[in-house]
Coordinates of C-alpha atoms and ligand atoms in Angstrom, one line a residue:
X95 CA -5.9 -109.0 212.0
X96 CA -2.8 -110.4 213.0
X97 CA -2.9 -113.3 215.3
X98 CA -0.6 -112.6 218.0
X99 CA -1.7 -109.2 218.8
X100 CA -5.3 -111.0 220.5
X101 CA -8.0 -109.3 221.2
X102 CA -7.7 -104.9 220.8
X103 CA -8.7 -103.1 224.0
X104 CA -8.6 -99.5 223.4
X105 CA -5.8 -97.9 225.5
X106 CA -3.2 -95.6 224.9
X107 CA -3.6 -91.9 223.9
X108 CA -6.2 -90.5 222.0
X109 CA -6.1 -88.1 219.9
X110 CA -7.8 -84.5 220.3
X111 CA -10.8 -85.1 218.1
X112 CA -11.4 -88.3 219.9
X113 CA -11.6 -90.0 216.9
X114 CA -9.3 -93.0 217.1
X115 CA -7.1 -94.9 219.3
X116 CA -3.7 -95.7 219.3
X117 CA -1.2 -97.7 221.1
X118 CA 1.5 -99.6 220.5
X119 CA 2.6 -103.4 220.3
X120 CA 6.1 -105.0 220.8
X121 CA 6.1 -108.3 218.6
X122 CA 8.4 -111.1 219.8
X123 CA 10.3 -110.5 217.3
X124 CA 11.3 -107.4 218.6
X125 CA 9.5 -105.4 216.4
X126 CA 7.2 -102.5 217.2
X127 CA 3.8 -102.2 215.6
X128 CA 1.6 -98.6 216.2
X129 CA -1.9 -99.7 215.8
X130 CA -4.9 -97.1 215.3
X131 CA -8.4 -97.6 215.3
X132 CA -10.5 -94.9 213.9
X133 CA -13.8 -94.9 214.4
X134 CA -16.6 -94.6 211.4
X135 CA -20.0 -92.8 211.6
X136 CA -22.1 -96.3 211.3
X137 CA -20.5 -96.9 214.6
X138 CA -17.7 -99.2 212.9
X139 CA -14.3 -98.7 212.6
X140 CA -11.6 -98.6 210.7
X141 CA -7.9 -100.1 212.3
X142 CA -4.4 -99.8 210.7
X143 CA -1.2 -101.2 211.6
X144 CA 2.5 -100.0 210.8
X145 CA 5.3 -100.5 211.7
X146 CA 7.1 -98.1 214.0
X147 CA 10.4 -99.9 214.9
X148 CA 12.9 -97.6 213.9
X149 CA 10.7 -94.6 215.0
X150 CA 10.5 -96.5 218.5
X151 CA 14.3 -96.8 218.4
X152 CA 15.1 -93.5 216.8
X153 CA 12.8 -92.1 220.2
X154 CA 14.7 -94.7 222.9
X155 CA 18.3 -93.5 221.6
X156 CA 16.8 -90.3 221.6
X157 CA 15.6 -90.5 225.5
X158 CA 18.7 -92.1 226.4
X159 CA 21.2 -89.2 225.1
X160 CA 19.0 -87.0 226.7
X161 CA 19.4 -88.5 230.4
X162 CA 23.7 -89.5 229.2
X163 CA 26.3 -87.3 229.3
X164 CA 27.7 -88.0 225.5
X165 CA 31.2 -87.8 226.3
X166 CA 31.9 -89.8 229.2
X167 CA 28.0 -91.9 229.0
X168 CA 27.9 -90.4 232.7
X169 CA 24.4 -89.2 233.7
X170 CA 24.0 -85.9 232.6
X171 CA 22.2 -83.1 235.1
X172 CA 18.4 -84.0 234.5
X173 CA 19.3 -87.8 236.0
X174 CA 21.2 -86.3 238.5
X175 CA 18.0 -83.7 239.6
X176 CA 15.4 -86.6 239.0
X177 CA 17.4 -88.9 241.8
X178 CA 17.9 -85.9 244.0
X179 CA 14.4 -85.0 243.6
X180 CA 13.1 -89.1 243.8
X181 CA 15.5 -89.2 247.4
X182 CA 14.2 -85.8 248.9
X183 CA 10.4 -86.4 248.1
X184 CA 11.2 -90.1 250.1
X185 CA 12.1 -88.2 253.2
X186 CA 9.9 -86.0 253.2
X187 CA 7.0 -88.1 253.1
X188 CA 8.8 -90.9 255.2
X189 CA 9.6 -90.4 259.2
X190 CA 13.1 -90.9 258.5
X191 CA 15.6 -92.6 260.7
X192 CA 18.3 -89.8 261.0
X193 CA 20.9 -92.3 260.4
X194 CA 19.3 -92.9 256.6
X195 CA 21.0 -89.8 254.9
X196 CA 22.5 -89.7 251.4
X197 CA 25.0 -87.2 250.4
X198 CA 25.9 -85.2 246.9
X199 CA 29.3 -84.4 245.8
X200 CA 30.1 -81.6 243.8
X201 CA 33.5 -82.6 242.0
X202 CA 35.3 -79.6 240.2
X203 CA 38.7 -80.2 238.6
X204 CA 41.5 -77.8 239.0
X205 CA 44.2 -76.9 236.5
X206 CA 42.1 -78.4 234.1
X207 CA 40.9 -75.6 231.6
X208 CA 45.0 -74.8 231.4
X209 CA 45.2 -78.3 230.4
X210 CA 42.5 -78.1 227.5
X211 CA 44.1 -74.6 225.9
X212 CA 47.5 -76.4 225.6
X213 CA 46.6 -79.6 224.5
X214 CA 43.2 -78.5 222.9
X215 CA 39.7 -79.7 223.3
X216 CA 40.4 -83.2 221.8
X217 CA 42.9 -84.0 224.6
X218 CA 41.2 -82.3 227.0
X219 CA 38.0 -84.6 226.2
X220 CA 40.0 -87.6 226.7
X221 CA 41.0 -86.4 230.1
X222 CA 37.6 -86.0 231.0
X223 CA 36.7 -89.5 230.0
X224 CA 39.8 -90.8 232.2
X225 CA 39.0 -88.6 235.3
X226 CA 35.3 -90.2 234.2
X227 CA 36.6 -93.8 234.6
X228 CA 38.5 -93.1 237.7
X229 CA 35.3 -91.6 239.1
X230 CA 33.0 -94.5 238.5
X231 CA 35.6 -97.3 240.0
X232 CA 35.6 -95.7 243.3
X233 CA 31.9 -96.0 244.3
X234 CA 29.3 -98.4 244.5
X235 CA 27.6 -99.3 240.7
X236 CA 24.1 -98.2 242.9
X237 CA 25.4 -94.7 243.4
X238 CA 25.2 -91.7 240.2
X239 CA 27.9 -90.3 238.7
X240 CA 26.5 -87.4 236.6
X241 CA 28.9 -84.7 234.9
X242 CA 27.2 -81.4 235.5
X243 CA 29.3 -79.1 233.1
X244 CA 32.2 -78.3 231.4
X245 CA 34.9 -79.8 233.8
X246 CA 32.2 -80.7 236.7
X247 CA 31.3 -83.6 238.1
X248 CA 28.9 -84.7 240.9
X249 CA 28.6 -88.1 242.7
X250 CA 25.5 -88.9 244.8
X251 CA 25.7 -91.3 247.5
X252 CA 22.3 -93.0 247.7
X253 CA 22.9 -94.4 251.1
X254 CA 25.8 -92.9 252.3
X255 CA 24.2 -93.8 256.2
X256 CA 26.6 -91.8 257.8
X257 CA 28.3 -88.6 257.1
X258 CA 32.1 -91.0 257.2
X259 CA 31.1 -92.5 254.0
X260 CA 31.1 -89.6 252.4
X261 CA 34.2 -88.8 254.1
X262 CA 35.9 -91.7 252.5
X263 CA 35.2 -91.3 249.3
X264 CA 35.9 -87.3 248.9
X265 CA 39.0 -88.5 250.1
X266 CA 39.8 -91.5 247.6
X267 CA 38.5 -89.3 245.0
X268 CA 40.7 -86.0 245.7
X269 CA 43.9 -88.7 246.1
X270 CA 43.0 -90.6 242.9
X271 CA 41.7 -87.7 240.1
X272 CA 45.3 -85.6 241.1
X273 CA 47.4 -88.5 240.1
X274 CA 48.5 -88.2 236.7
X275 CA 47.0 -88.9 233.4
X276 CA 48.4 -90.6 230.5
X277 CA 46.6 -89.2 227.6
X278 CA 47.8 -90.0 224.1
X279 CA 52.0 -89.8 225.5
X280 CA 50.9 -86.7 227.4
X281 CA 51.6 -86.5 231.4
X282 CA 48.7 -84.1 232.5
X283 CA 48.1 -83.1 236.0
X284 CA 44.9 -82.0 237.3
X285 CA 43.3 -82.0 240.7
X286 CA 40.3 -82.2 242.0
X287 CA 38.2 -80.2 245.2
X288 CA 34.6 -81.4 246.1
X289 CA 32.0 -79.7 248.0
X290 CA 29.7 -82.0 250.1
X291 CA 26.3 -81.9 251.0
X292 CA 24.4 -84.5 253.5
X293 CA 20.5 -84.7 253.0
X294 CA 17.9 -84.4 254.2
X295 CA 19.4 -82.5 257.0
X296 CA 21.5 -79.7 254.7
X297 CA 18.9 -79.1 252.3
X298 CA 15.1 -80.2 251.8
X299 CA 14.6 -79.8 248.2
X300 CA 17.3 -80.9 245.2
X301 CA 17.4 -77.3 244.5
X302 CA 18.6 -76.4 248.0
X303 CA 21.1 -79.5 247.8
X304 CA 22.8 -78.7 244.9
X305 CA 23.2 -74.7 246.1
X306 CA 24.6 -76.2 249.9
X307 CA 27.5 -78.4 247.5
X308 CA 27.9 -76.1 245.6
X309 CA 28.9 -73.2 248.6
X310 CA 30.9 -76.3 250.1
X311 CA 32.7 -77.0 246.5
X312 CA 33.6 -72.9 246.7
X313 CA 34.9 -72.9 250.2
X314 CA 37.1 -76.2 249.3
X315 CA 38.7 -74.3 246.2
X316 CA 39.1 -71.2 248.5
X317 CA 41.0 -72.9 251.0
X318 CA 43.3 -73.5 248.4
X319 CA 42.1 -76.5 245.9
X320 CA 42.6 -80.2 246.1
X321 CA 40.5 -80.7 249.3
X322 CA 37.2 -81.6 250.0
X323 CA 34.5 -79.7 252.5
X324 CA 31.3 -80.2 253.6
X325 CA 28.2 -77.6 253.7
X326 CA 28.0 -75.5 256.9
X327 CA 25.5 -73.5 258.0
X328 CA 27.9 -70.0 258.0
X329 CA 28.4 -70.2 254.3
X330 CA 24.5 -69.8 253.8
X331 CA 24.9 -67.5 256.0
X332 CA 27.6 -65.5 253.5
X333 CA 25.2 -66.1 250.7
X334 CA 22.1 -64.6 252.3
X335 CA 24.6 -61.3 253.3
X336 CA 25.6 -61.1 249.8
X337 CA 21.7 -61.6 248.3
X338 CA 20.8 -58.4 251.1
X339 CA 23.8 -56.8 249.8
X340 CA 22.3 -56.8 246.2
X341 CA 18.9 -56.1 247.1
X342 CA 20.3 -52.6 249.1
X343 CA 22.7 -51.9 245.9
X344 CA 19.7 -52.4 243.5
X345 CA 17.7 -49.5 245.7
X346 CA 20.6 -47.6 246.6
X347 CA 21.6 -47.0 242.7
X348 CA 18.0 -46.3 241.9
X349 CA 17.3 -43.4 244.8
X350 CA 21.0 -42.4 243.9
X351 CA 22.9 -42.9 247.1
X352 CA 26.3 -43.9 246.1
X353 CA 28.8 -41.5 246.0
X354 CA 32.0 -40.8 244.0
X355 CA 35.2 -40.2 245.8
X356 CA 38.1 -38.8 244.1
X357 CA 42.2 -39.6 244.6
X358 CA 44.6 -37.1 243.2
X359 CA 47.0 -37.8 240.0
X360 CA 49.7 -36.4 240.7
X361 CA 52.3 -35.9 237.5
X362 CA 56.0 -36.9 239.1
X363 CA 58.3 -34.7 236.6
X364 CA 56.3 -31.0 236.9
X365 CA 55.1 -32.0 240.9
X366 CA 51.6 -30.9 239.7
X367 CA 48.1 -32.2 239.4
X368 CA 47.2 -34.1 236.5
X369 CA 43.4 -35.2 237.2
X370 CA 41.5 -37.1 239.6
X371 CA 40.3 -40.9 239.6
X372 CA 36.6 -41.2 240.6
X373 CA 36.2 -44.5 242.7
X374 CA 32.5 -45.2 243.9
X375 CA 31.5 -45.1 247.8
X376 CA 28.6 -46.6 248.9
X377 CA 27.6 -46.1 252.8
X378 CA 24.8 -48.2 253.9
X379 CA 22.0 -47.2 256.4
X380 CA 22.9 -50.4 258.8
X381 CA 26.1 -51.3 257.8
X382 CA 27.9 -48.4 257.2
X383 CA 30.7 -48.1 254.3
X384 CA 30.7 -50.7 252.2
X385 CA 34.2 -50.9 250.4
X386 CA 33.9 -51.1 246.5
X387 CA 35.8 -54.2 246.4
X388 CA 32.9 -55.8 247.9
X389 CA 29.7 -54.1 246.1
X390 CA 31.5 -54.0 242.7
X391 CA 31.7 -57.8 241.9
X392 CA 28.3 -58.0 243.4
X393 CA 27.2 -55.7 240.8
X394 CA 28.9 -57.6 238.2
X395 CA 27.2 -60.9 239.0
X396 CA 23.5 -58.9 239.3
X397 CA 24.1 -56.8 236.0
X398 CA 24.0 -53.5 238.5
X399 CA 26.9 -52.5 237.2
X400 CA 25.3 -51.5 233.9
X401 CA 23.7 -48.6 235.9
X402 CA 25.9 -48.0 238.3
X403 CA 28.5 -47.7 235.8
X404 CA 26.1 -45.2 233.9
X405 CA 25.9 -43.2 236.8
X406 CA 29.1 -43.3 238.1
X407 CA 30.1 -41.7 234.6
X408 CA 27.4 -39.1 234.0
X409 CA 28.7 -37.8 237.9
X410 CA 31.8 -37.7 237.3
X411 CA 31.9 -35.9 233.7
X412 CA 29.0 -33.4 235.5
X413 CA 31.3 -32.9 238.4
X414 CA 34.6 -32.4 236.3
X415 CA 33.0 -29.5 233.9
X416 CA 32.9 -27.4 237.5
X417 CA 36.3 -28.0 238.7
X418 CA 38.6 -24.6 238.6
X419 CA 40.8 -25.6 235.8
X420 CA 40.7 -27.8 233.3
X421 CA 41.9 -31.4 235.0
X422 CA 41.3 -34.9 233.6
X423 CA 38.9 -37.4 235.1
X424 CA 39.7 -41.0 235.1
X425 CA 36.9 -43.6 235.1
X426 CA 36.6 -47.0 236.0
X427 CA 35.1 -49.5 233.6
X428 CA 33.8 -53.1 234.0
X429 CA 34.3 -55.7 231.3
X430 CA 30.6 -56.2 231.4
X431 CA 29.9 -52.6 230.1
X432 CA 31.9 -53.7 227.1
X433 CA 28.6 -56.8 226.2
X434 CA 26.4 -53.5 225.6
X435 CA 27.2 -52.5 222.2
X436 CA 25.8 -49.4 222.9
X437 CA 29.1 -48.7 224.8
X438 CA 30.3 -45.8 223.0
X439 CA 27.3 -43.9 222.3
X440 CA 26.4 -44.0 225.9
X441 CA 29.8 -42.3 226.7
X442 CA 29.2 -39.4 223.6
X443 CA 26.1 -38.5 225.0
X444 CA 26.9 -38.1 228.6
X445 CA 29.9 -35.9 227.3
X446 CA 27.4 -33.9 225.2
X447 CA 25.0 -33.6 228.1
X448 CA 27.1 -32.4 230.6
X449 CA 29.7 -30.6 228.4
X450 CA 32.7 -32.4 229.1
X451 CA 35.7 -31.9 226.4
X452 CA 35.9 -35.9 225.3
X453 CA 40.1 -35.4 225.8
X454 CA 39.2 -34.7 229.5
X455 CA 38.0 -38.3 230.0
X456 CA 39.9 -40.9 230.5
X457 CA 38.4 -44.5 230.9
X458 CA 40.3 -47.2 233.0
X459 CA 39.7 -50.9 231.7
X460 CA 41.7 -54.3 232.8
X461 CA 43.4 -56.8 230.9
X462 CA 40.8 -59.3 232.2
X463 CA 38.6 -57.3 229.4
X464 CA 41.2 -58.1 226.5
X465 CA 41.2 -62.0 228.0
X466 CA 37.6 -61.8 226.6
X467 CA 36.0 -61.3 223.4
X468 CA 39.1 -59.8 222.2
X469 CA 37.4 -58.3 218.6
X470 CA 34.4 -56.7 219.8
X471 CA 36.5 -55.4 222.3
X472 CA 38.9 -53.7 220.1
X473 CA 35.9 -52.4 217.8
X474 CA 34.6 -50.7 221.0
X475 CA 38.2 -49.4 222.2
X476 CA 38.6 -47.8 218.4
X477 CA 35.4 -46.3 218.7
X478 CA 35.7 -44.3 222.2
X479 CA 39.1 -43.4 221.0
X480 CA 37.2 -42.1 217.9
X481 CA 34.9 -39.6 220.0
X482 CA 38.0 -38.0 221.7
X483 CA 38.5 -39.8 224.9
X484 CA 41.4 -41.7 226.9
X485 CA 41.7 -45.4 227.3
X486 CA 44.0 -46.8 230.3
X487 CA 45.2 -50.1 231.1
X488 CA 44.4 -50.7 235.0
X489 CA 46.1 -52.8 237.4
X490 CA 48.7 -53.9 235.0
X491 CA 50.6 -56.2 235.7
X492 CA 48.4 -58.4 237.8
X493 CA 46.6 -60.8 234.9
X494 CA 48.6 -63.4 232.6
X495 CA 51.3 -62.5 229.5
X496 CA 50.4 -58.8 230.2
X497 CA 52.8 -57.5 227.7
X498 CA 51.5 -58.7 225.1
X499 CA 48.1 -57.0 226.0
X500 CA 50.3 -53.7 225.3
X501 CA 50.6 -54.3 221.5
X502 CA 46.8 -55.7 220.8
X503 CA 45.7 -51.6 221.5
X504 CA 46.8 -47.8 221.6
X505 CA 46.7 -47.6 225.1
X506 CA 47.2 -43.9 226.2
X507 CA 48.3 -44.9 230.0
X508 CA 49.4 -48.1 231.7
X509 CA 48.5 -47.9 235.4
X510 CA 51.5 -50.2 236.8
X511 CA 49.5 -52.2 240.0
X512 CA 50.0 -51.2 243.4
X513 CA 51.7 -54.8 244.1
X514 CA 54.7 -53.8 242.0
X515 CA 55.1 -50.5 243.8
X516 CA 54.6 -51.8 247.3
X517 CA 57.6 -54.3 246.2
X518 CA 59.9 -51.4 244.8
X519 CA 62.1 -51.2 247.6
X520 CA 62.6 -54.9 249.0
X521 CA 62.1 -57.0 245.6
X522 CA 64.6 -56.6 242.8
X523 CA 62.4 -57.5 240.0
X524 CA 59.5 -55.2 240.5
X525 CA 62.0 -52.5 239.3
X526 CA 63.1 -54.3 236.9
X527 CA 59.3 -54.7 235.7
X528 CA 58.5 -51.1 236.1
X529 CA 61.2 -50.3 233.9
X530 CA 60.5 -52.3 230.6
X531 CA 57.0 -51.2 231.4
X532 CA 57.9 -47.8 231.0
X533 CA 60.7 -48.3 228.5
X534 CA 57.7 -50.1 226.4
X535 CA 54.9 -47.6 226.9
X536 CA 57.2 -44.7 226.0
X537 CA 58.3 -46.2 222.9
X538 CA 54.7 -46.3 221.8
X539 CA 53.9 -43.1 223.3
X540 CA 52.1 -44.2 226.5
X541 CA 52.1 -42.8 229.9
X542 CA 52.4 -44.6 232.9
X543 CA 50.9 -44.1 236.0
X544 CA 52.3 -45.6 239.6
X545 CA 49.2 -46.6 242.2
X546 CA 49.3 -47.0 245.5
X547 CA 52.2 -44.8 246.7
X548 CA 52.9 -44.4 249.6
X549 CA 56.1 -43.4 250.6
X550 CA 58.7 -40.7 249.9
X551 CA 61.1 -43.6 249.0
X552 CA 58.6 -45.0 245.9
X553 CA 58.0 -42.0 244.5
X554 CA 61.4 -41.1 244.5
X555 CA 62.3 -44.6 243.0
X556 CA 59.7 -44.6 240.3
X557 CA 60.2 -41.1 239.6
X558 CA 63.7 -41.8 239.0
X559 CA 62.5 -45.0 236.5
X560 CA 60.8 -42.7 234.5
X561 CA 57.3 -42.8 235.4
X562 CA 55.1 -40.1 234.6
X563 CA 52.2 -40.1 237.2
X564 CA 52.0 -41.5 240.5
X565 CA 49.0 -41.8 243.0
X566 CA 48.7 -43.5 246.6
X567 CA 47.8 -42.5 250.1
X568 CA 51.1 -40.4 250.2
X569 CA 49.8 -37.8 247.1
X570 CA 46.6 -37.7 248.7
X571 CA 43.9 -40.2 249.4
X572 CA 40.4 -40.8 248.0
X573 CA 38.1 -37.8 248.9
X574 CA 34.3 -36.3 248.6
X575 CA 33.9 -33.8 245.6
X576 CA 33.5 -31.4 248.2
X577 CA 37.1 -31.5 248.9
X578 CA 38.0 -31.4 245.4
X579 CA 38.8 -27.8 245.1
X580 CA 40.8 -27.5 248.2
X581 CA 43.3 -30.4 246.9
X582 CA 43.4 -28.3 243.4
X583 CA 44.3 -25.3 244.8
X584 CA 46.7 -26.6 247.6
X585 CA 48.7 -28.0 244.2
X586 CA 48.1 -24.9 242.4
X587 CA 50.2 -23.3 245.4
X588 CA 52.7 -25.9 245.5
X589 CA 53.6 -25.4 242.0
X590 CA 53.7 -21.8 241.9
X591 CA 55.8 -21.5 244.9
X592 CA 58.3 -23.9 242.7
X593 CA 58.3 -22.0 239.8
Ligands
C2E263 P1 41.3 -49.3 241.4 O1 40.7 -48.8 240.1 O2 42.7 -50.0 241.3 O3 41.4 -48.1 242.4 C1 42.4 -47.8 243.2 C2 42.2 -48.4 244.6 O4 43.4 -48.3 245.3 C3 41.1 -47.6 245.3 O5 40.5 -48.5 246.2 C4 42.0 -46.6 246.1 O6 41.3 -46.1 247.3 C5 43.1 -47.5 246.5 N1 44.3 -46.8 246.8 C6 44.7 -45.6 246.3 N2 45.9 -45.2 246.8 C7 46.3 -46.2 247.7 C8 47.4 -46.4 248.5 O7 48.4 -45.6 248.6 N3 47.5 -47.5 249.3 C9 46.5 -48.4 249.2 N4 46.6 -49.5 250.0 N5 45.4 -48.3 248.5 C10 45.3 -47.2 247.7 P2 38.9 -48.5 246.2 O8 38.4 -47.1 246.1 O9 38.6 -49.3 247.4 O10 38.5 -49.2 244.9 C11 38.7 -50.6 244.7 C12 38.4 -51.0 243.3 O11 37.0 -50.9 243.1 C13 39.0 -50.1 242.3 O12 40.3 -50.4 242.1 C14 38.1 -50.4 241.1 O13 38.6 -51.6 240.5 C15 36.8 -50.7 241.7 N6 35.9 -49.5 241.5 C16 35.8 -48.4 242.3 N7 34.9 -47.6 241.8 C17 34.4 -48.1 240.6 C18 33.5 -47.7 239.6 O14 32.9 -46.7 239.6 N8 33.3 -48.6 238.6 C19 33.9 -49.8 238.5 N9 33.7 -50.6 237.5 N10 34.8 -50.2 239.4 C20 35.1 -49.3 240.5
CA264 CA1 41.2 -47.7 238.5
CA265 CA1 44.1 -49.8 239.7

């Protein structure tokens, strides 16, 4: 037996079987020895010795990458939790003074994913490890400076005493991460806005923490970026609303209690009716209608627009089979529909089950779907073209390089945003805009729809640009399928007392 390892006591773990021992032994000369004593039936045993030092440093390297951020050697979000959770169990079993607080700031950096597509991910690494550096210098070596994600970073103030501290150094940090970078001989500008929480008082477990930053980090980029706020009460308050909200939805879409609406379509050249958009309506018991534009991105971020989306489509196909004559129906679609592969089989068999011709359909998509997943995308697009239906480009004109978005698919419409229309008469360049989007939908055999007209001046001015379809408040505004027929036939009149 080796004579610097004295006398054996039997520690460390043992195995299932409780047949041997095993611990472990740092030598002085650093290195690490596993030693195992296995017992024998006469009582005896049996004891071995290796040597485990590259195992034991294989496992330390190991435990450190897993608590470092790789890229900047930052704390990573497991540190960050265990302090949180280390400083919140302290006060809660501690009768604390209520000057004794700590705070966490959630750091998220603006501009900075424009930055990274173009300069690319090796540049935008660098800046990370800058706005890293900068970080670190501006608080005390006791606090944590963790990066959380992609281009988020969080700073916990162990004894930030008073709320001023934290103050202070939001306020250093928003001045000092928006200055600009040198990175490789690139200038890059960034900025940063922080959401602050204060515990104990805003939160009493890490989990709660984190969530009060976070609604503080959302309010500072809402009120415009490069600021800092701190938690407040009200924005839990917004949270809780919007968590009722989808609990309501989640029931409302299973006893079927949202409704479709439908707005005219009104074709500009002939002054007759080409079809009607179906737009969801949802009134609740308590709070009574609840416009789509605040249930829909709620039931994006639940995955309730997979059924409501479902619904909303077998509705209106059911409902357009039983109009008088033969109109179109335009649906809205959500990106998210396009993750379920299953996309365009769903739409074949709601047009075989409720007998809708498939040229009778059109489905309205945005160009914040072709900003994702472009391929699939396409593949699914081809495919519902394929069975017979229409695909439209929504809201144009309101995402990034939208022409271009034009030439990556056969689009059968382009409906030109309300914000161009509303500009028509006051702003040169929204004509301007209408027109090459006509000019260019034309020349590819496109239609273009106007929305949101409402005045005899638009329609006359994008009538006269060449636009084919128009609807707004001035054609006729969303209404209950009850009304449908009534809006058909006052057309129908309209366009016989023309002819
Ligand atoms: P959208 O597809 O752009 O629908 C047109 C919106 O403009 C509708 O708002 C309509 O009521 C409104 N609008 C029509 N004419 C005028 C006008 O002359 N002036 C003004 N100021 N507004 C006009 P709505 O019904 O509130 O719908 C808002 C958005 O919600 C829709 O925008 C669409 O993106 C979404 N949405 C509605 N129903 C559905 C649905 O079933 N599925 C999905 N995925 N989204 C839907
Ligand atoms: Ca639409
Ligand atoms: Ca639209």
């Amino acid at each position: 037996m080796p004579e610097h390892l004295g006398p054996l006591e039997f520690y460390g773990p043992q195995d299932a079987t409780g047949n041997f021992d095993l611990y472990e032994r740092v030598r002085p000369d650093g290195t690490v020895l596993e030693v195992r004593s296995a017992r024998l039936e006469d009582g005896g045993f049996v004891r071995t010795f290796s040597d485990i030092t590259r195992r034991r440093k294989a496992q330390d390297d190991a435990d450190r990458l897993a608590s470092e951020d790789v890229l900047t050697s930052l704390a990573n979000r497991r540190v960050l939790s265990e302090t949180l959770d280390r400083l919140t169990e302290a006060h809660r079993l501690a009768a604390s003074n209520p000057l004794d607080t700590f705070a966490i700031l959630c750091i998220d950096l603006d501009r900075f994913k424009a930055v990274n597509d173009t300069h690319g991910h090796a540049i935008g690494d660098r800046l990370l490890q800058a706005v890293a550096q900068r970080t670190k210098k501006l608080v005390r070596t006791t606090d944590v400076v963790a990066r959380i994600g992609g281009d988020e970073f969080a700073v916990l103030l162990a004894s930030a005493d008073q709320q001023p501290t934290a103050e202070i150094v939001a306020r250093r940090l928003v001045e000092a991460l928006s200055r600009p970078y040198n990175v490789d001989g690139h200038q890059l500008l960034i900025g940063a806005s922080i959401g602050i929480a204060v515990g104990p008082a805003d939160g009493a477990s890490t989990n709660e923490l984190l969530i009060a930053a976070d609604l503080a980090l959302y309010a500072a980029k809402s009120s415009g970026r490069g600021t800092y706020r701190f938690f407040a009460r009200q924005m839990n308050e917004a949270i809780k609303q919007r968590q009722e909200i989808e609990t309501d939805l989640r029931q409302a879409i299973a006893d079927e209690k949202l409704e479709l609406h439908y707005q005219p379509i009104i074709n500009l050249k002939q002054n007759n009716i080409w079809g009607f958009e179906a737009l969801a309506r949802w009134t609740h018991p308590l709070r009574g209608a609840i416009p789509p534009d605040k249930f829909i991105p709620v039931a994006e971020d639940s995955g309730l627009i997979l059924p409501l989306g479902e619904r909303a489509l077998r509705e209106a196909c059911r409902q357009a089979v039983q109009w008088p004559i033969e109109l179109s129906v335009a649906v809205n679609l959500s990106p998210l529909q396009f993750a379920n592969p299953g996309l365009a089989m769903m739409v074949e068999r709601i047009l075989r089950e409720t007998g809708l011709q498939p040229h009778r359909l059109e489905l309205e998509i945005t160009e914040g779907l072709l900003m994702r997943n472009t391929e699939a995308t396409i593949a699914t697009l081809h495919r519902l073209k394929e069975i017979g239906v229409r695909i439209a480009m929504d809201d144009f004109g309101t995402g990034y390089s939208s022409l271009s978005y034009l030439q990556s698919f056969p689009f059968d419409r382009i409906k030109v945003d309300r914000s161009f229309v509303t500009q028509l008469g006051s702003n040169r360049t929204s004509s301007t805009v209408v027109r090459a989007v006509v000019d260019i939908a034309s020349s590819r055999g496109m239609s273009t729809t106007a929305e949101g007209v409402e005045t005899e001046a638009q329609r006359s001015a994008l009538e006269a640009l060449g636009c084919d379809e128009a609807q707004g408040y001035l054609l006729g505004r969303p209404g209950p399928v009850s009304g449908v027929i009534q809006v058909i036939s006052a057309w129908e009149e309209r366009r016989q007392g023309a002819a």
